[in-house]
């Protein structure tokens, strides 16, 4: 019976390679910032691999929702937050991570998060009770 080579055995072992799903993917971050985020996610007990990229995505998706959905969430809450994560807690997590990163990586992450914050802080359009017709 022929002997299998050690490389073949290791290649077939479960867990022998990393999946790309656990790596943070945040568009606009340098490889240095991403590697620092990976290090934080491995060393901090309040983070798991992929938490930062999930928080960025959750916050970005939340602020781009229609205003009526945001108002509904403000008034009554959202039952899906228990299973899928709260975007407000995700934003708080991003603040915590930005405090733990180096200044250079913090600037990069803050630049990305501030884009979503700018959408969140946009004033709502004025209510037009006149049926859409303006008079001067």
PDB file of C-alpha atoms in Angstrom:
ATOM      1  CA  UNK A   1       0.000   0.000   0.000  1.00  0.00           C
ATOM      2  CA  UNK A   2       1.527   3.349  -1.003  1.00  0.00           C
ATOM      3  CA  UNK A   3       2.231   5.882   1.684  1.00  0.00           C
ATOM      4  CA  UNK A   4       0.549   9.309   1.554  1.00  0.00           C
ATOM      5  CA  UNK A   5       2.788  12.318   1.671  1.00  0.00           C
ATOM      6  CA  UNK A   6       2.516  14.615   4.741  1.00  0.00           C
ATOM      7  CA  UNK A   7       1.439  17.536   2.536  1.00  0.00           C
ATOM      8  CA  UNK A   8      -1.515  15.534   1.248  1.00  0.00           C
ATOM      9  CA  UNK A   9      -2.557  14.662   4.775  1.00  0.00           C
ATOM     10  CA  UNK A  10      -2.359  18.276   5.944  1.00  0.00           C
ATOM     11  CA  UNK A  11      -4.239  19.510   2.886  1.00  0.00           C
ATOM     12  CA  UNK A  12      -7.170  17.241   3.644  1.00  0.00           C
ATOM     13  CA  UNK A  13      -7.341  18.019   7.361  1.00  0.00           C
ATOM     14  CA  UNK A  14     -10.308  20.135   8.450  1.00  0.00           C
ATOM     15  CA  UNK A  15      -9.353  23.551   9.756  1.00  0.00           C
ATOM     16  CA  UNK A  16      -5.988  23.457   8.074  1.00  0.00           C
ATOM     17  CA  UNK A  17      -6.657  26.584   6.056  1.00  0.00           C
ATOM     18  CA  UNK A  18      -8.342  29.844   6.891  1.00  0.00           C
ATOM     19  CA  UNK A  19     -11.579  30.859   5.344  1.00  0.00           C
ATOM     20  CA  UNK A  20     -11.751  34.291   3.819  1.00  0.00           C
ATOM     21  CA  UNK A  21     -15.078  34.974   5.532  1.00  0.00           C
ATOM     22  CA  UNK A  22     -13.380  35.571   8.878  1.00  0.00           C
ATOM     23  CA  UNK A  23     -11.069  38.231   7.487  1.00  0.00           C
ATOM     24  CA  UNK A  24     -12.291  41.803   7.782  1.00  0.00           C
ATOM     25  CA  UNK A  25     -13.183  43.397   4.494  1.00  0.00           C
ATOM     26  CA  UNK A  26     -13.727  47.129   4.745  1.00  0.00           C
ATOM     27  CA  UNK A  27     -13.437  49.068   1.517  1.00  0.00           C
ATOM     28  CA  UNK A  28     -11.062  51.982   1.811  1.00  0.00           C
ATOM     29  CA  UNK A  29      -8.786  50.619   4.544  1.00  0.00           C
ATOM     30  CA  UNK A  30      -5.129  49.954   3.946  1.00  0.00           C
ATOM     31  CA  UNK A  31      -3.599  46.549   4.544  1.00  0.00           C
ATOM     32  CA  UNK A  32      -1.866  47.964   7.621  1.00  0.00           C
ATOM     33  CA  UNK A  33      -5.184  49.017   9.160  1.00  0.00           C
ATOM     34  CA  UNK A  34      -6.787  45.691   8.263  1.00  0.00           C
ATOM     35  CA  UNK A  35      -3.944  43.744   9.862  1.00  0.00           C
ATOM     36  CA  UNK A  36      -4.253  45.878  12.984  1.00  0.00           C
ATOM     37  CA  UNK A  37      -7.988  45.169  13.108  1.00  0.00           C
ATOM     38  CA  UNK A  38      -7.276  41.438  12.733  1.00  0.00           C
ATOM     39  CA  UNK A  39      -4.840  41.647  15.636  1.00  0.00           C
ATOM     40  CA  UNK A  40      -7.407  43.473  17.779  1.00  0.00           C
ATOM     41  CA  UNK A  41     -10.111  40.952  16.966  1.00  0.00           C
ATOM     42  CA  UNK A  42      -7.815  38.130  18.071  1.00  0.00           C
ATOM     43  CA  UNK A  43      -6.552  39.721  21.272  1.00  0.00           C
ATOM     44  CA  UNK A  44      -9.583  41.525  22.719  1.00  0.00           C
ATOM     45  CA  UNK A  45     -12.197  39.544  24.585  1.00  0.00           C
ATOM     46  CA  UNK A  46     -15.060  41.753  23.371  1.00  0.00           C
ATOM     47  CA  UNK A  47     -14.294  41.137  19.672  1.00  0.00           C
ATOM     48  CA  UNK A  48     -14.567  38.105  17.430  1.00  0.00           C
ATOM     49  CA  UNK A  49     -13.101  37.746  13.936  1.00  0.00           C
ATOM     50  CA  UNK A  50     -15.175  39.784  11.505  1.00  0.00           C
ATOM     51  CA  UNK A  51     -16.936  41.961  14.114  1.00  0.00           C
ATOM     52  CA  UNK A  52     -15.509  45.257  12.875  1.00  0.00           C
ATOM     53  CA  UNK A  53     -16.401  44.686   9.231  1.00  0.00           C
ATOM     54  CA  UNK A  54     -19.868  43.504  10.278  1.00  0.00           C
ATOM     55  CA  UNK A  55     -20.320  46.631  12.410  1.00  0.00           C
ATOM     56  CA  UNK A  56     -19.273  48.905   9.531  1.00  0.00           C
ATOM     57  CA  UNK A  57     -21.694  47.149   7.188  1.00  0.00           C
ATOM     58  CA  UNK A  58     -24.550  47.172   9.704  1.00  0.00           C
ATOM     59  CA  UNK A  59     -24.127  50.884  10.433  1.00  0.00           C
ATOM     60  CA  UNK A  60     -23.822  51.754   6.736  1.00  0.00           C
ATOM     61  CA  UNK A  61     -26.943  49.764   5.827  1.00  0.00           C
ATOM     62  CA  UNK A  62     -28.906  51.274   8.704  1.00  0.00           C
ATOM     63  CA  UNK A  63     -28.242  54.927   7.882  1.00  0.00           C
ATOM     64  CA  UNK A  64     -29.201  54.377   4.248  1.00  0.00           C
ATOM     65  CA  UNK A  65     -32.654  53.049   5.154  1.00  0.00           C
ATOM     66  CA  UNK A  66     -35.703  55.202   4.369  1.00  0.00           C
ATOM     67  CA  UNK A  67     -36.568  57.793   6.976  1.00  0.00           C
ATOM     68  CA  UNK A  68     -39.936  56.206   7.718  1.00  0.00           C
ATOM     69  CA  UNK A  69     -38.189  52.974   8.731  1.00  0.00           C
ATOM     70  CA  UNK A  70     -35.814  54.894  10.976  1.00  0.00           C
ATOM     71  CA  UNK A  71     -38.734  56.672  12.610  1.00  0.00           C
ATOM     72  CA  UNK A  72     -40.535  53.370  13.146  1.00  0.00           C
ATOM     73  CA  UNK A  73     -37.424  51.949  14.807  1.00  0.00           C
ATOM     74  CA  UNK A  74     -37.160  55.049  16.990  1.00  0.00           C
ATOM     75  CA  UNK A  75     -40.777  54.824  18.099  1.00  0.00           C
ATOM     76  CA  UNK A  76     -41.232  51.086  18.610  1.00  0.00           C
ATOM     77  CA  UNK A  77     -37.843  49.477  18.248  1.00  0.00           C
ATOM     78  CA  UNK A  78     -36.894  46.687  15.888  1.00  0.00           C
ATOM     79  CA  UNK A  79     -37.405  43.043  16.791  1.00  0.00           C
ATOM     80  CA  UNK A  80     -34.721  41.938  14.315  1.00  0.00           C
ATOM     81  CA  UNK A  81     -32.001  43.659  16.330  1.00  0.00           C
ATOM     82  CA  UNK A  82     -31.987  40.760  18.787  1.00  0.00           C
ATOM     83  CA  UNK A  83     -30.947  38.262  16.141  1.00  0.00           C
ATOM     84  CA  UNK A  84     -29.115  40.384  13.570  1.00  0.00           C
ATOM     85  CA  UNK A  85     -27.392  42.984  15.750  1.00  0.00           C
ATOM     86  CA  UNK A  86     -28.239  46.522  16.750  1.00  0.00           C
ATOM     87  CA  UNK A  87     -26.803  49.196  14.451  1.00  0.00           C
ATOM     88  CA  UNK A  88     -26.531  51.589  17.383  1.00  0.00           C
ATOM     89  CA  UNK A  89     -24.454  49.061  19.316  1.00  0.00           C
ATOM     90  CA  UNK A  90     -22.400  48.510  16.159  1.00  0.00           C
ATOM     91  CA  UNK A  91     -21.659  52.241  16.034  1.00  0.00           C
ATOM     92  CA  UNK A  92     -20.639  52.197  19.695  1.00  0.00           C
ATOM     93  CA  UNK A  93     -18.356  49.232  18.978  1.00  0.00           C
ATOM     94  CA  UNK A  94     -16.729  51.188  16.155  1.00  0.00           C
ATOM     95  CA  UNK A  95     -15.996  54.028  18.595  1.00  0.00           C
ATOM     96  CA  UNK A  96     -14.378  51.559  20.974  1.00  0.00           C
ATOM     97  CA  UNK A  97     -12.286  50.031  18.198  1.00  0.00           C
ATOM     98  CA  UNK A  98     -11.175  53.464  16.994  1.00  0.00           C
ATOM     99  CA  UNK A  99      -9.874  54.206  20.491  1.00  0.00           C
ATOM    100  CA  UNK A 100      -7.850  50.975  20.483  1.00  0.00           C
ATOM    101  CA  UNK A 101      -6.269  51.457  17.043  1.00  0.00           C
ATOM    102  CA  UNK A 102      -3.160  53.441  16.222  1.00  0.00           C
ATOM    103  CA  UNK A 103      -3.729  57.066  15.165  1.00  0.00           C
ATOM    104  CA  UNK A 104      -3.078  56.324  11.506  1.00  0.00           C
ATOM    105  CA  UNK A 105      -5.519  53.399  11.363  1.00  0.00           C
ATOM    106  CA  UNK A 106      -8.039  55.377  13.393  1.00  0.00           C
ATOM    107  CA  UNK A 107      -7.991  58.164  10.795  1.00  0.00           C
ATOM    108  CA  UNK A 108      -8.664  55.656   8.029  1.00  0.00           C
ATOM    109  CA  UNK A 109     -11.532  53.977   9.868  1.00  0.00           C
ATOM    110  CA  UNK A 110     -12.972  57.311  11.031  1.00  0.00           C
ATOM    111  CA  UNK A 111     -12.996  58.534   7.433  1.00  0.00           C
ATOM    112  CA  UNK A 112     -15.144  55.552   6.403  1.00  0.00           C
ATOM    113  CA  UNK A 113     -17.466  55.754   9.403  1.00  0.00           C
ATOM    114  CA  UNK A 114     -17.863  59.528   9.064  1.00  0.00           C
ATOM    115  CA  UNK A 115     -19.390  59.052   5.602  1.00  0.00           C
ATOM    116  CA  UNK A 116     -22.227  57.083   7.154  1.00  0.00           C
ATOM    117  CA  UNK A 117     -22.424  59.518  10.063  1.00  0.00           C
ATOM    118  CA  UNK A 118     -22.869  62.351   7.577  1.00  0.00           C
ATOM    119  CA  UNK A 119     -25.849  60.544   6.037  1.00  0.00           C
ATOM    120  CA  UNK A 120     -27.257  59.961   9.523  1.00  0.00           C
ATOM    121  CA  UNK A 121     -26.993  63.659  10.416  1.00  0.00           C
ATOM    122  CA  UNK A 122     -28.597  65.004   7.239  1.00  0.00           C
ATOM    123  CA  UNK A 123     -31.547  67.261   7.965  1.00  0.00           C
ATOM    124  CA  UNK A 124     -34.874  65.911   6.822  1.00  0.00           C
ATOM    125  CA  UNK A 125     -36.539  67.660   3.889  1.00  0.00           C
ATOM    126  CA  UNK A 126     -39.046  70.348   4.830  1.00  0.00           C
ATOM    127  CA  UNK A 127     -42.643  69.294   5.116  1.00  0.00           C
ATOM    128  CA  UNK A 128     -44.704  70.862   2.353  1.00  0.00           C
ATOM    129  CA  UNK A 129     -48.295  71.194   3.480  1.00  0.00           C
ATOM    130  CA  UNK A 130     -49.293  73.245   0.437  1.00  0.00           C
ATOM    131  CA  UNK A 131     -49.535  70.255  -1.879  1.00  0.00           C
ATOM    132  CA  UNK A 132     -46.174  70.794  -3.552  1.00  0.00           C
ATOM    133  CA  UNK A 133     -46.843  74.303  -4.875  1.00  0.00           C
ATOM    134  CA  UNK A 134     -44.724  77.086  -3.443  1.00  0.00           C
ATOM    135  CA  UNK A 135     -45.898  80.661  -3.363  1.00  0.00           C
ATOM    136  CA  UNK A 136     -43.781  83.711  -2.725  1.00  0.00           C
TER     137      UNK A 136
END
